[in-house]
Amino acid sequence: MQNFNDLAAFAMVARERSFTRAAAKLGVSPSALSQTVRNLEERIGLRLLTRTTRSVAPTEAGGRLLRTLSPRFEEIEAELATLNELREKPAGTVRITTGEHPAISVLQPALKRFLPDYPDVQVEIIIDYGLTDIVAEGYDAGVRMGEQVAKDMVAVRIGPDIRMAVVGSPKYFERFPVPQTPQDLTAHKCINMRLPTYGGLFPWGLEKDGREVKVRGVGQLVFNNLGMRLSSALDGLGVAYMPEDQVIAHIAEGRLIRVLEEWCPYFPGYHLYYPSRRHTSPALSLLIDVLRQRGS
């Protein structure tokens, strides 16, 4: 590395024909620059510059070295300029692993704003309910609830706290009594969800006045996606435990009835996370900025 730095210093002096002008461009003192070039000459065993009190000029060896170095340094400078353009006009693919709900409720609205401004960026979203090792699997980032983000990751909040809702259709509640307590759910047809993270059925987390209850109801249906749970609840096939934002319109229009509302707490909102030791791509950095605005 020292050789590269010294070669760059020599090339600047040789082009400028002045230690003073070269030092000003490099942001060092002329004496320090002179010593750098002298150290290079000693390592090579050849004089590269002829110095007089009034001028500096490459020797034959110095001229030959400068002709070799100049196009290489120009190539490096051109590549750095290209990288700068990528930062200003990002391109490439951003791969994100996430659950279905944050993909629908957080990422999709953000992409609607983000993608039209950056046509050379592709975003690949993989729905995965497991706690994926994003480094091992080649993802740029992941999305999880705040409490599930590993400590060695950089986490950026991208959404508000989340509240769940227990819902059923009017037709369903014509046949079954409205539950008054979480324990009453054991007598209902619960539309359940199975996630690999939990191994079994996803427990319904209910809480009131500091009292927490984990309900594992039984029923005829088990899914691993939002859409079929919602459709089944609308069809009157049971009660479902759903993200509030996915059912609020149906509740307002009378297609679903909400029960046990006072038992439904808020959970930490979604966070986007990525490795702390990895330099983020320009495309991911810009997407993070868009998502961060939604989470603030």
PDB file of C-alpha atoms in Angstrom:
ATOM      1  CA  MET A   1       0.000   0.000   0.000  1.00  0.00           C
ATOM      2  CA  GLN A   2       2.887   2.351   0.737  1.00  0.00           C
ATOM      3  CA  ASN A   3       4.202   1.795  -2.786  1.00  0.00           C
ATOM      4  CA  PHE A   4       0.831   2.812  -4.286  1.00  0.00           C
ATOM      5  CA  ASN A   5       0.680   5.975  -2.186  1.00  0.00           C
ATOM      6  CA  ASP A   6       4.264   6.883  -3.047  1.00  0.00           C
ATOM      7  CA  LEU A   7       3.690   6.218  -6.752  1.00  0.00           C
ATOM      8  CA  ALA A   8       0.641   8.494  -6.707  1.00  0.00           C
ATOM      9  CA  ALA A   9       2.728  11.197  -5.020  1.00  0.00           C
ATOM     10  CA  PHE A  10       5.512  10.835  -7.607  1.00  0.00           C
ATOM     11  CA  ALA A  11       3.042  10.997 -10.499  1.00  0.00           C
ATOM     12  CA  MET A  12       1.522  14.208  -9.164  1.00  0.00           C
ATOM     13  CA  VAL A  13       4.931  15.890  -8.801  1.00  0.00           C
ATOM     14  CA  ALA A  14       6.041  14.709 -12.252  1.00  0.00           C
ATOM     15  CA  ARG A  15       2.877  16.060 -13.875  1.00  0.00           C
ATOM     16  CA  GLU A  16       2.927  19.373 -12.020  1.00  0.00           C
ATOM     17  CA  ARG A  17       6.741  19.790 -12.348  1.00  0.00           C
ATOM     18  CA  SER A  18       6.589  21.355  -8.891  1.00  0.00           C
ATOM     19  CA  PHE A  19       6.637  20.035  -5.344  1.00  0.00           C
ATOM     20  CA  THR A  20       4.768  23.127  -4.172  1.00  0.00           C
ATOM     21  CA  ARG A  21       1.829  22.759  -6.593  1.00  0.00           C
ATOM     22  CA  ALA A  22       1.686  18.993  -6.147  1.00  0.00           C
ATOM     23  CA  ALA A  23       1.724  19.329  -2.352  1.00  0.00           C
ATOM     24  CA  ALA A  24      -1.164  21.806  -2.490  1.00  0.00           C
ATOM     25  CA  LYS A  25      -3.262  19.380  -4.559  1.00  0.00           C
ATOM     26  CA  LEU A  26      -2.461  16.461  -2.278  1.00  0.00           C
ATOM     27  CA  GLY A  27      -3.003  18.430   0.915  1.00  0.00           C
ATOM     28  CA  VAL A  28       0.492  17.812   2.348  1.00  0.00           C
ATOM     29  CA  SER A  29       3.544  19.935   2.940  1.00  0.00           C
ATOM     30  CA  PRO A  30       6.225  20.233   0.176  1.00  0.00           C
ATOM     31  CA  SER A  31       8.876  18.865   2.550  1.00  0.00           C
ATOM     32  CA  ALA A  32       6.776  15.793   3.381  1.00  0.00           C
ATOM     33  CA  LEU A  33       6.090  15.212  -0.310  1.00  0.00           C
ATOM     34  CA  SER A  34       9.790  15.535  -1.132  1.00  0.00           C
ATOM     35  CA  GLN A  35      10.635  12.949   1.499  1.00  0.00           C
ATOM     36  CA  THR A  36       7.980  10.580   0.127  1.00  0.00           C
ATOM     37  CA  VAL A  37       9.473  10.723  -3.365  1.00  0.00           C
ATOM     38  CA  ARG A  38      12.988  10.338  -1.960  1.00  0.00           C
ATOM     39  CA  ASN A  39      11.894   7.183  -0.072  1.00  0.00           C
ATOM     40  CA  LEU A  40      10.438   5.768  -3.299  1.00  0.00           C
ATOM     41  CA  GLU A  41      13.672   6.445  -5.182  1.00  0.00           C
ATOM     42  CA  GLU A  42      15.661   4.706  -2.458  1.00  0.00           C
ATOM     43  CA  ARG A  43      13.442   1.617  -2.595  1.00  0.00           C
ATOM     44  CA  ILE A  44      13.620   1.441  -6.386  1.00  0.00           C
ATOM     45  CA  GLY A  45      17.334   2.312  -6.511  1.00  0.00           C
ATOM     46  CA  LEU A  46      16.861   4.875  -9.293  1.00  0.00           C
ATOM     47  CA  ARG A  47      16.549   8.644  -9.396  1.00  0.00           C
ATOM     48  CA  LEU A  48      13.113   9.526 -10.751  1.00  0.00           C
ATOM     49  CA  LEU A  49      13.205  13.329 -10.610  1.00  0.00           C
ATOM     50  CA  THR A  50      15.850  15.896 -11.406  1.00  0.00           C
ATOM     51  CA  ARG A  51      15.605  18.707  -8.884  1.00  0.00           C
ATOM     52  CA  THR A  52      17.041  22.209  -9.189  1.00  0.00           C
ATOM     53  CA  THR A  53      16.263  25.305  -7.207  1.00  0.00           C
ATOM     54  CA  ARG A  54      13.961  26.451  -9.991  1.00  0.00           C
ATOM     55  CA  SER A  55      12.442  23.339 -11.530  1.00  0.00           C
ATOM     56  CA  VAL A  56      11.586  19.662 -11.210  1.00  0.00           C
ATOM     57  CA  ALA A  57      11.613  17.251 -14.164  1.00  0.00           C
ATOM     58  CA  PRO A  58      11.411  13.480 -14.576  1.00  0.00           C
ATOM     59  CA  THR A  59      14.613  11.611 -15.357  1.00  0.00           C
ATOM     60  CA  GLU A  60      14.607   9.010 -18.129  1.00  0.00           C
ATOM     61  CA  ALA A  61      13.543   6.368 -15.607  1.00  0.00           C
ATOM     62  CA  GLY A  62      11.001   8.774 -14.111  1.00  0.00           C
ATOM     63  CA  GLY A  63       9.517   9.569 -17.498  1.00  0.00           C
ATOM     64  CA  ARG A  64       9.181   5.887 -18.319  1.00  0.00           C
ATOM     65  CA  LEU A  65       7.484   5.215 -14.977  1.00  0.00           C
ATOM     66  CA  LEU A  66       5.140   8.186 -15.431  1.00  0.00           C
ATOM     67  CA  ARG A  67       4.072   6.944 -18.892  1.00  0.00           C
ATOM     68  CA  THR A  68       3.238   3.596 -17.333  1.00  0.00           C
ATOM     69  CA  LEU A  69       1.438   4.986 -14.312  1.00  0.00           C
ATOM     70  CA  SER A  70      -0.599   7.760 -15.945  1.00  0.00           C
ATOM     71  CA  PRO A  71      -3.078   5.596 -17.906  1.00  0.00           C
ATOM     72  CA  ARG A  72      -3.517   3.301 -14.890  1.00  0.00           C
ATOM     73  CA  PHE A  73      -4.330   6.194 -12.587  1.00  0.00           C
ATOM     74  CA  GLU A  74      -6.667   7.629 -15.219  1.00  0.00           C
ATOM     75  CA  GLU A  75      -8.500   4.312 -15.365  1.00  0.00           C
ATOM     76  CA  ILE A  76      -8.854   4.289 -11.587  1.00  0.00           C
ATOM     77  CA  GLU A  77     -10.125   7.870 -11.547  1.00  0.00           C
ATOM     78  CA  ALA A  78     -12.613   7.066 -14.331  1.00  0.00           C
ATOM     79  CA  GLU A  79     -13.901   4.041 -12.401  1.00  0.00           C
ATOM     80  CA  LEU A  80     -14.303   6.116  -9.244  1.00  0.00           C
ATOM     81  CA  ALA A  81     -16.289   8.648 -11.278  1.00  0.00           C
ATOM     82  CA  THR A  82     -18.497   5.826 -12.555  1.00  0.00           C
ATOM     83  CA  LEU A  83     -19.090   4.623  -9.009  1.00  0.00           C
ATOM     84  CA  ASN A  84     -20.076   8.149  -8.042  1.00  0.00           C
ATOM     85  CA  GLU A  85     -22.629   8.121 -10.869  1.00  0.00           C
ATOM     86  CA  LEU A  86     -24.019   4.849  -9.491  1.00  0.00           C
ATOM     87  CA  ARG A  87     -24.479   6.555  -6.152  1.00  0.00           C
ATOM     88  CA  GLU A  88     -26.402   9.365  -7.814  1.00  0.00           C
ATOM     89  CA  LYS A  89     -28.266   7.048 -10.213  1.00  0.00           C
ATOM     90  CA  PRO A  90     -28.360   3.724  -8.368  1.00  0.00           C
ATOM     91  CA  ALA A  91     -28.792   0.461 -10.220  1.00  0.00           C
ATOM     92  CA  GLY A  92     -28.813  -3.222  -9.379  1.00  0.00           C
ATOM     93  CA  THR A  93     -30.905  -5.626  -7.350  1.00  0.00           C
ATOM     94  CA  VAL A  94     -31.932  -5.318  -3.705  1.00  0.00           C
ATOM     95  CA  ARG A  95     -32.955  -8.660  -2.140  1.00  0.00           C
ATOM     96  CA  ILE A  96     -35.130  -8.553   0.966  1.00  0.00           C
ATOM     97  CA  THR A  97     -36.581 -11.379   3.046  1.00  0.00           C
ATOM     98  CA  THR A  98     -39.733 -10.593   4.988  1.00  0.00           C
ATOM     99  CA  GLY A  99     -43.052 -11.860   6.254  1.00  0.00           C
ATOM    100  CA  GLU A 100     -46.222 -11.429   4.244  1.00  0.00           C
ATOM    101  CA  HIS A 101     -47.782  -8.689   6.373  1.00  0.00           C
ATOM    102  CA  PRO A 102     -44.829  -6.242   6.307  1.00  0.00           C
ATOM    103  CA  ALA A 103     -44.436  -6.931   2.590  1.00  0.00           C
ATOM    104  CA  ILE A 104     -48.033  -5.843   2.014  1.00  0.00           C
ATOM    105  CA  SER A 105     -48.429  -3.129   4.619  1.00  0.00           C
ATOM    106  CA  VAL A 106     -44.968  -1.494   4.632  1.00  0.00           C
ATOM    107  CA  LEU A 107     -42.799  -2.485   1.660  1.00  0.00           C
ATOM    108  CA  GLN A 108     -45.435  -2.301  -1.079  1.00  0.00           C
ATOM    109  CA  PRO A 109     -46.462   1.321  -0.337  1.00  0.00           C
ATOM    110  CA  ALA A 110     -42.786   2.314  -0.130  1.00  0.00           C
ATOM    111  CA  LEU A 111     -41.974   0.661  -3.460  1.00  0.00           C
ATOM    112  CA  LYS A 112     -44.845   2.524  -5.071  1.00  0.00           C
ATOM    113  CA  ARG A 113     -43.028   5.770  -4.234  1.00  0.00           C
ATOM    114  CA  PHE A 114     -39.474   4.505  -4.706  1.00  0.00           C
ATOM    115  CA  LEU A 115     -39.339   2.521  -7.950  1.00  0.00           C
ATOM    116  CA  PRO A 116     -40.650   5.131 -10.448  1.00  0.00           C
ATOM    117  CA  ASP A 117     -37.754   7.435  -9.485  1.00  0.00           C
ATOM    118  CA  TYR A 118     -35.087   4.733  -9.924  1.00  0.00           C
ATOM    119  CA  PRO A 119     -35.866   2.675 -13.062  1.00  0.00           C
ATOM    120  CA  ASP A 120     -32.519   0.839 -12.984  1.00  0.00           C
ATOM    121  CA  VAL A 121     -33.164  -0.676  -9.545  1.00  0.00           C
ATOM    122  CA  GLN A 122     -34.772  -4.087  -9.164  1.00  0.00           C
ATOM    123  CA  VAL A 123     -36.246  -5.216  -5.829  1.00  0.00           C
ATOM    124  CA  GLU A 124     -36.674  -8.904  -5.044  1.00  0.00           C
ATOM    125  CA  ILE A 125     -38.883  -9.679  -2.039  1.00  0.00           C
ATOM    126  CA  ILE A 126     -38.997 -13.233  -0.705  1.00  0.00           C
ATOM    127  CA  ILE A 127     -41.748 -14.120   1.777  1.00  0.00           C
ATOM    128  CA  ASP A 128     -40.239 -16.247   4.521  1.00  0.00           C
ATOM    129  CA  TYR A 129     -41.572 -16.612   8.052  1.00  0.00           C
ATOM    130  CA  GLY A 130     -38.396 -18.233   9.370  1.00  0.00           C
ATOM    131  CA  LEU A 131     -35.654 -16.222  11.053  1.00  0.00           C
ATOM    132  CA  THR A 132     -33.435 -16.286   7.972  1.00  0.00           C
ATOM    133  CA  ASP A 133     -29.672 -15.756   8.147  1.00  0.00           C
ATOM    134  CA  ILE A 134     -29.577 -12.937   5.601  1.00  0.00           C
ATOM    135  CA  VAL A 135     -25.792 -13.055   5.210  1.00  0.00           C
ATOM    136  CA  ALA A 136     -25.670 -16.806   4.547  1.00  0.00           C
ATOM    137  CA  GLU A 137     -28.639 -16.650   2.165  1.00  0.00           C
ATOM    138  CA  GLY A 138     -27.354 -13.676   0.184  1.00  0.00           C
ATOM    139  CA  TYR A 139     -29.999 -11.118   1.149  1.00  0.00           C
ATOM    140  CA  ASP A 140     -29.239  -7.419   1.419  1.00  0.00           C
ATOM    141  CA  ALA A 141     -31.735  -6.916   4.237  1.00  0.00           C
ATOM    142  CA  GLY A 142     -34.606  -8.452   6.140  1.00  0.00           C
ATOM    143  CA  VAL A 143     -37.774  -7.172   7.796  1.00  0.00           C
ATOM    144  CA  ARG A 144     -38.984  -8.374  11.184  1.00  0.00           C
ATOM    145  CA  MET A 145     -40.686  -7.018  14.278  1.00  0.00           C
ATOM    146  CA  GLY A 146     -38.308  -5.033  16.435  1.00  0.00           C
ATOM    147  CA  GLU A 147     -38.113  -7.665  19.155  1.00  0.00           C
ATOM    148  CA  GLN A 148     -36.954 -10.296  16.647  1.00  0.00           C
ATOM    149  CA  VAL A 149     -33.963  -8.407  15.199  1.00  0.00           C
ATOM    150  CA  ALA A 150     -30.554  -9.883  16.071  1.00  0.00           C
ATOM    151  CA  LYS A 151     -28.277  -7.696  18.188  1.00  0.00           C
ATOM    152  CA  ASP A 152     -25.417  -7.702  15.661  1.00  0.00           C
ATOM    153  CA  MET A 153     -27.572  -6.089  12.968  1.00  0.00           C
ATOM    154  CA  VAL A 154     -28.283  -2.476  12.124  1.00  0.00           C
ATOM    155  CA  ALA A 155     -32.034  -2.028  12.625  1.00  0.00           C
ATOM    156  CA  VAL A 156     -34.134   0.794  11.160  1.00  0.00           C
ATOM    157  CA  ARG A 157     -37.724   1.243  12.251  1.00  0.00           C
ATOM    158  CA  ILE A 158     -39.945   1.322   9.162  1.00  0.00           C
ATOM    159  CA  GLY A 159     -43.468   1.163  10.574  1.00  0.00           C
ATOM    160  CA  PRO A 160     -45.658   2.050  13.567  1.00  0.00           C
ATOM    161  CA  ASP A 161     -46.512  -0.345  16.368  1.00  0.00           C
ATOM    162  CA  ILE A 162     -48.831  -3.145  15.285  1.00  0.00           C
ATOM    163  CA  ARG A 163     -52.147  -4.149  16.808  1.00  0.00           C
ATOM    164  CA  MET A 164     -53.968  -7.395  16.166  1.00  0.00           C
ATOM    165  CA  ALA A 165     -57.728  -7.984  15.961  1.00  0.00           C
ATOM    166  CA  VAL A 166     -59.953 -11.019  16.601  1.00  0.00           C
ATOM    167  CA  VAL A 167     -62.714 -11.039  14.004  1.00  0.00           C
ATOM    168  CA  GLY A 168     -65.560 -13.132  12.657  1.00  0.00           C
ATOM    169  CA  SER A 169     -68.390 -12.553  10.204  1.00  0.00           C
ATOM    170  CA  PRO A 170     -71.972 -11.651  11.203  1.00  0.00           C
ATOM    171  CA  LYS A 171     -73.052 -14.993   9.736  1.00  0.00           C
ATOM    172  CA  TYR A 172     -70.594 -16.821  12.009  1.00  0.00           C
ATOM    173  CA  PHE A 173     -71.799 -15.021  15.139  1.00  0.00           C
ATOM    174  CA  GLU A 174     -75.390 -15.947  14.310  1.00  0.00           C
ATOM    175  CA  ARG A 175     -74.348 -19.528  15.106  1.00  0.00           C
ATOM    176  CA  PHE A 176     -71.815 -18.932  17.892  1.00  0.00           C
ATOM    177  CA  PRO A 177     -71.952 -16.599  20.917  1.00  0.00           C
ATOM    178  CA  VAL A 178     -69.661 -13.581  20.963  1.00  0.00           C
ATOM    179  CA  PRO A 179     -66.632 -14.442  23.166  1.00  0.00           C
ATOM    180  CA  GLN A 180     -66.290 -12.307  26.279  1.00  0.00           C
ATOM    181  CA  THR A 181     -62.908 -13.617  27.473  1.00  0.00           C
ATOM    182  CA  PRO A 182     -59.929 -15.269  25.782  1.00  0.00           C
ATOM    183  CA  GLN A 183     -60.923 -18.578  27.389  1.00  0.00           C
ATOM    184  CA  ASP A 184     -64.227 -18.461  25.461  1.00  0.00           C
ATOM    185  CA  LEU A 185     -62.250 -18.928  22.234  1.00  0.00           C
ATOM    186  CA  THR A 186     -61.749 -22.595  23.101  1.00  0.00           C
ATOM    187  CA  ALA A 187     -65.404 -23.130  22.150  1.00  0.00           C
ATOM    188  CA  HIS A 188     -64.977 -21.414  18.775  1.00  0.00           C
ATOM    189  CA  LYS A 189     -63.719 -22.498  15.369  1.00  0.00           C
ATOM    190  CA  CYS A 190     -60.362 -20.704  15.243  1.00  0.00           C
ATOM    191  CA  ILE A 191     -58.746 -20.091  11.862  1.00  0.00           C
ATOM    192  CA  ASN A 192     -55.119 -20.745  12.685  1.00  0.00           C
ATOM    193  CA  MET A 193     -51.737 -19.996  11.163  1.00  0.00           C
ATOM    194  CA  ARG A 194     -48.688 -22.238  11.180  1.00  0.00           C
ATOM    195  CA  LEU A 195     -45.244 -20.630  11.109  1.00  0.00           C
ATOM    196  CA  PRO A 196     -41.859 -22.422  11.008  1.00  0.00           C
ATOM    197  CA  THR A 197     -40.529 -20.035  13.667  1.00  0.00           C
ATOM    198  CA  TYR A 198     -42.894 -21.498  16.252  1.00  0.00           C
ATOM    199  CA  GLY A 199     -42.925 -25.083  15.021  1.00  0.00           C
ATOM    200  CA  GLY A 200     -46.625 -25.425  15.801  1.00  0.00           C
ATOM    201  CA  LEU A 201     -49.646 -23.177  15.453  1.00  0.00           C
ATOM    202  CA  PHE A 202     -49.077 -19.472  15.931  1.00  0.00           C
ATOM    203  CA  PRO A 203     -50.377 -18.491  19.393  1.00  0.00           C
ATOM    204  CA  TRP A 204     -52.830 -15.635  19.693  1.00  0.00           C
ATOM    205  CA  GLY A 205     -51.179 -13.138  22.051  1.00  0.00           C
ATOM    206  CA  LEU A 206     -53.841 -11.377  24.149  1.00  0.00           C
ATOM    207  CA  GLU A 207     -53.283  -9.039  27.076  1.00  0.00           C
ATOM    208  CA  LYS A 208     -55.357  -6.915  29.452  1.00  0.00           C
ATOM    209  CA  ASP A 209     -54.311  -4.984  32.559  1.00  0.00           C
ATOM    210  CA  GLY A 210     -50.890  -6.614  32.535  1.00  0.00           C
ATOM    211  CA  ARG A 211     -52.316 -10.127  32.249  1.00  0.00           C
ATOM    212  CA  GLU A 212     -51.018 -12.037  29.232  1.00  0.00           C
ATOM    213  CA  VAL A 213     -52.826 -14.996  27.684  1.00  0.00           C
ATOM    214  CA  LYS A 214     -51.568 -17.213  24.851  1.00  0.00           C
ATOM    215  CA  VAL A 215     -54.540 -18.776  23.092  1.00  0.00           C
ATOM    216  CA  ARG A 216     -54.073 -21.856  20.945  1.00  0.00           C
ATOM    217  CA  GLY A 217     -57.576 -22.442  19.708  1.00  0.00           C
ATOM    218  CA  VAL A 218     -58.722 -25.342  17.574  1.00  0.00           C
ATOM    219  CA  GLY A 219     -60.581 -25.272  14.314  1.00  0.00           C
ATOM    220  CA  GLN A 220     -60.935 -26.843  10.899  1.00  0.00           C
ATOM    221  CA  LEU A 221     -58.578 -24.494   9.048  1.00  0.00           C
ATOM    222  CA  VAL A 222     -54.831 -23.788   9.218  1.00  0.00           C
ATOM    223  CA  PHE A 223     -53.053 -21.512   6.731  1.00  0.00           C
ATOM    224  CA  ASN A 224     -49.660 -19.864   6.369  1.00  0.00           C
ATOM    225  CA  ASN A 225     -50.866 -16.717   4.588  1.00  0.00           C
ATOM    226  CA  LEU A 226     -53.048 -13.705   5.275  1.00  0.00           C
ATOM    227  CA  GLY A 227     -55.336 -13.873   2.282  1.00  0.00           C
ATOM    228  CA  MET A 228     -56.925 -17.252   2.987  1.00  0.00           C
ATOM    229  CA  ARG A 229     -57.364 -16.503   6.693  1.00  0.00           C
ATOM    230  CA  LEU A 230     -59.188 -13.298   5.823  1.00  0.00           C
ATOM    231  CA  SER A 231     -61.312 -14.948   3.123  1.00  0.00           C
ATOM    232  CA  SER A 232     -62.273 -17.756   5.479  1.00  0.00           C
ATOM    233  CA  ALA A 233     -63.305 -15.303   8.193  1.00  0.00           C
ATOM    234  CA  LEU A 234     -65.404 -13.363   5.669  1.00  0.00           C
ATOM    235  CA  ASP A 235     -67.009 -16.652   4.560  1.00  0.00           C
ATOM    236  CA  GLY A 236     -68.107 -17.365   8.129  1.00  0.00           C
ATOM    237  CA  LEU A 237     -65.851 -20.383   8.621  1.00  0.00           C
ATOM    238  CA  GLY A 238     -64.436 -19.241  11.954  1.00  0.00           C
ATOM    239  CA  VAL A 239     -62.790 -16.454  13.934  1.00  0.00           C
ATOM    240  CA  ALA A 240     -59.359 -15.181  12.903  1.00  0.00           C
ATOM    241  CA  TYR A 241     -56.508 -13.323  14.610  1.00  0.00           C
ATOM    242  CA  MET A 242     -55.422 -10.754  12.039  1.00  0.00           C
ATOM    243  CA  PRO A 243     -53.358  -7.578  11.772  1.00  0.00           C
ATOM    244  CA  GLU A 244     -55.734  -4.706  12.467  1.00  0.00           C
ATOM    245  CA  ASP A 245     -54.913  -2.813   9.285  1.00  0.00           C
ATOM    246  CA  GLN A 246     -55.959  -5.799   7.158  1.00  0.00           C
ATOM    247  CA  VAL A 247     -59.482  -6.000   8.590  1.00  0.00           C
ATOM    248  CA  ILE A 248     -60.357  -2.456   9.650  1.00  0.00           C
ATOM    249  CA  ALA A 249     -62.205  -1.647   6.400  1.00  0.00           C
ATOM    250  CA  HIS A 250     -64.227  -4.864   6.603  1.00  0.00           C
ATOM    251  CA  ILE A 251     -65.170  -4.036  10.201  1.00  0.00           C
ATOM    252  CA  ALA A 252     -66.253  -0.512   9.228  1.00  0.00           C
ATOM    253  CA  GLU A 253     -68.439  -1.883   6.412  1.00  0.00           C
ATOM    254  CA  GLY A 254     -70.033  -4.550   8.579  1.00  0.00           C
ATOM    255  CA  ARG A 255     -68.540  -7.587   6.852  1.00  0.00           C
ATOM    256  CA  LEU A 256     -66.618  -8.523   9.994  1.00  0.00           C
ATOM    257  CA  ILE A 257     -67.315  -8.101  13.703  1.00  0.00           C
ATOM    258  CA  ARG A 258     -64.457  -7.377  16.061  1.00  0.00           C
ATOM    259  CA  VAL A 259     -64.411  -9.100  19.454  1.00  0.00           C
ATOM    260  CA  LEU A 260     -62.140  -8.990  22.508  1.00  0.00           C
ATOM    261  CA  GLU A 261     -60.815  -5.607  21.390  1.00  0.00           C
ATOM    262  CA  GLU A 262     -59.732  -4.679  24.919  1.00  0.00           C
ATOM    263  CA  TRP A 263     -57.515  -7.794  24.942  1.00  0.00           C
ATOM    264  CA  CYS A 264     -55.589  -6.860  21.813  1.00  0.00           C
ATOM    265  CA  PRO A 265     -52.308  -5.036  22.680  1.00  0.00           C
ATOM    266  CA  TYR A 266     -49.816  -3.268  20.467  1.00  0.00           C
ATOM    267  CA  PHE A 267     -46.593  -5.004  19.427  1.00  0.00           C
ATOM    268  CA  PRO A 268     -43.265  -3.409  18.371  1.00  0.00           C
ATOM    269  CA  GLY A 269     -43.437  -2.267  14.759  1.00  0.00           C
ATOM    270  CA  TYR A 270     -41.457  -3.636  11.858  1.00  0.00           C
ATOM    271  CA  HIS A 271     -37.758  -2.939  11.456  1.00  0.00           C
ATOM    272  CA  LEU A 272     -35.547  -3.382   8.402  1.00  0.00           C
ATOM    273  CA  TYR A 273     -32.209  -4.879   9.399  1.00  0.00           C
ATOM    274  CA  TYR A 274     -28.895  -5.470   7.632  1.00  0.00           C
ATOM    275  CA  PRO A 275     -25.324  -6.487   8.606  1.00  0.00           C
ATOM    276  CA  SER A 276     -23.472  -3.813  10.523  1.00  0.00           C
ATOM    277  CA  ARG A 277     -20.142  -4.679   8.886  1.00  0.00           C
ATOM    278  CA  ARG A 278     -21.394  -4.556   5.289  1.00  0.00           C
ATOM    279  CA  HIS A 279     -21.300  -1.388   3.193  1.00  0.00           C
ATOM    280  CA  THR A 280     -24.841  -0.850   1.961  1.00  0.00           C
ATOM    281  CA  SER A 281     -25.400  -0.351  -1.760  1.00  0.00           C
ATOM    282  CA  PRO A 282     -26.636   3.045  -2.994  1.00  0.00           C
ATOM    283  CA  ALA A 283     -29.964   1.454  -3.990  1.00  0.00           C
ATOM    284  CA  LEU A 284     -30.522  -0.053  -0.539  1.00  0.00           C
ATOM    285  CA  SER A 285     -29.519   3.195   1.171  1.00  0.00           C
ATOM    286  CA  LEU A 286     -32.110   5.138  -0.812  1.00  0.00           C
ATOM    287  CA  LEU A 287     -34.811   2.544  -0.133  1.00  0.00           C
ATOM    288  CA  ILE A 288     -33.968   2.698   3.583  1.00  0.00           C
ATOM    289  CA  ASP A 289     -34.468   6.472   3.495  1.00  0.00           C
ATOM    290  CA  VAL A 290     -37.957   6.018   1.997  1.00  0.00           C
ATOM    291  CA  LEU A 291     -38.868   3.342   4.545  1.00  0.00           C
ATOM    292  CA  ARG A 292     -37.454   5.350   7.451  1.00  0.00           C
ATOM    293  CA  GLN A 293     -39.847   8.222   6.635  1.00  0.00           C
ATOM    294  CA  ARG A 294     -42.767   5.827   7.038  1.00  0.00           C
ATOM    295  CA  GLY A 295     -41.440   4.539  10.344  1.00  0.00           C
ATOM    296  CA  SER A 296     -40.794   7.920  11.924  1.00  0.00           C
TER     297      SER A 296
END
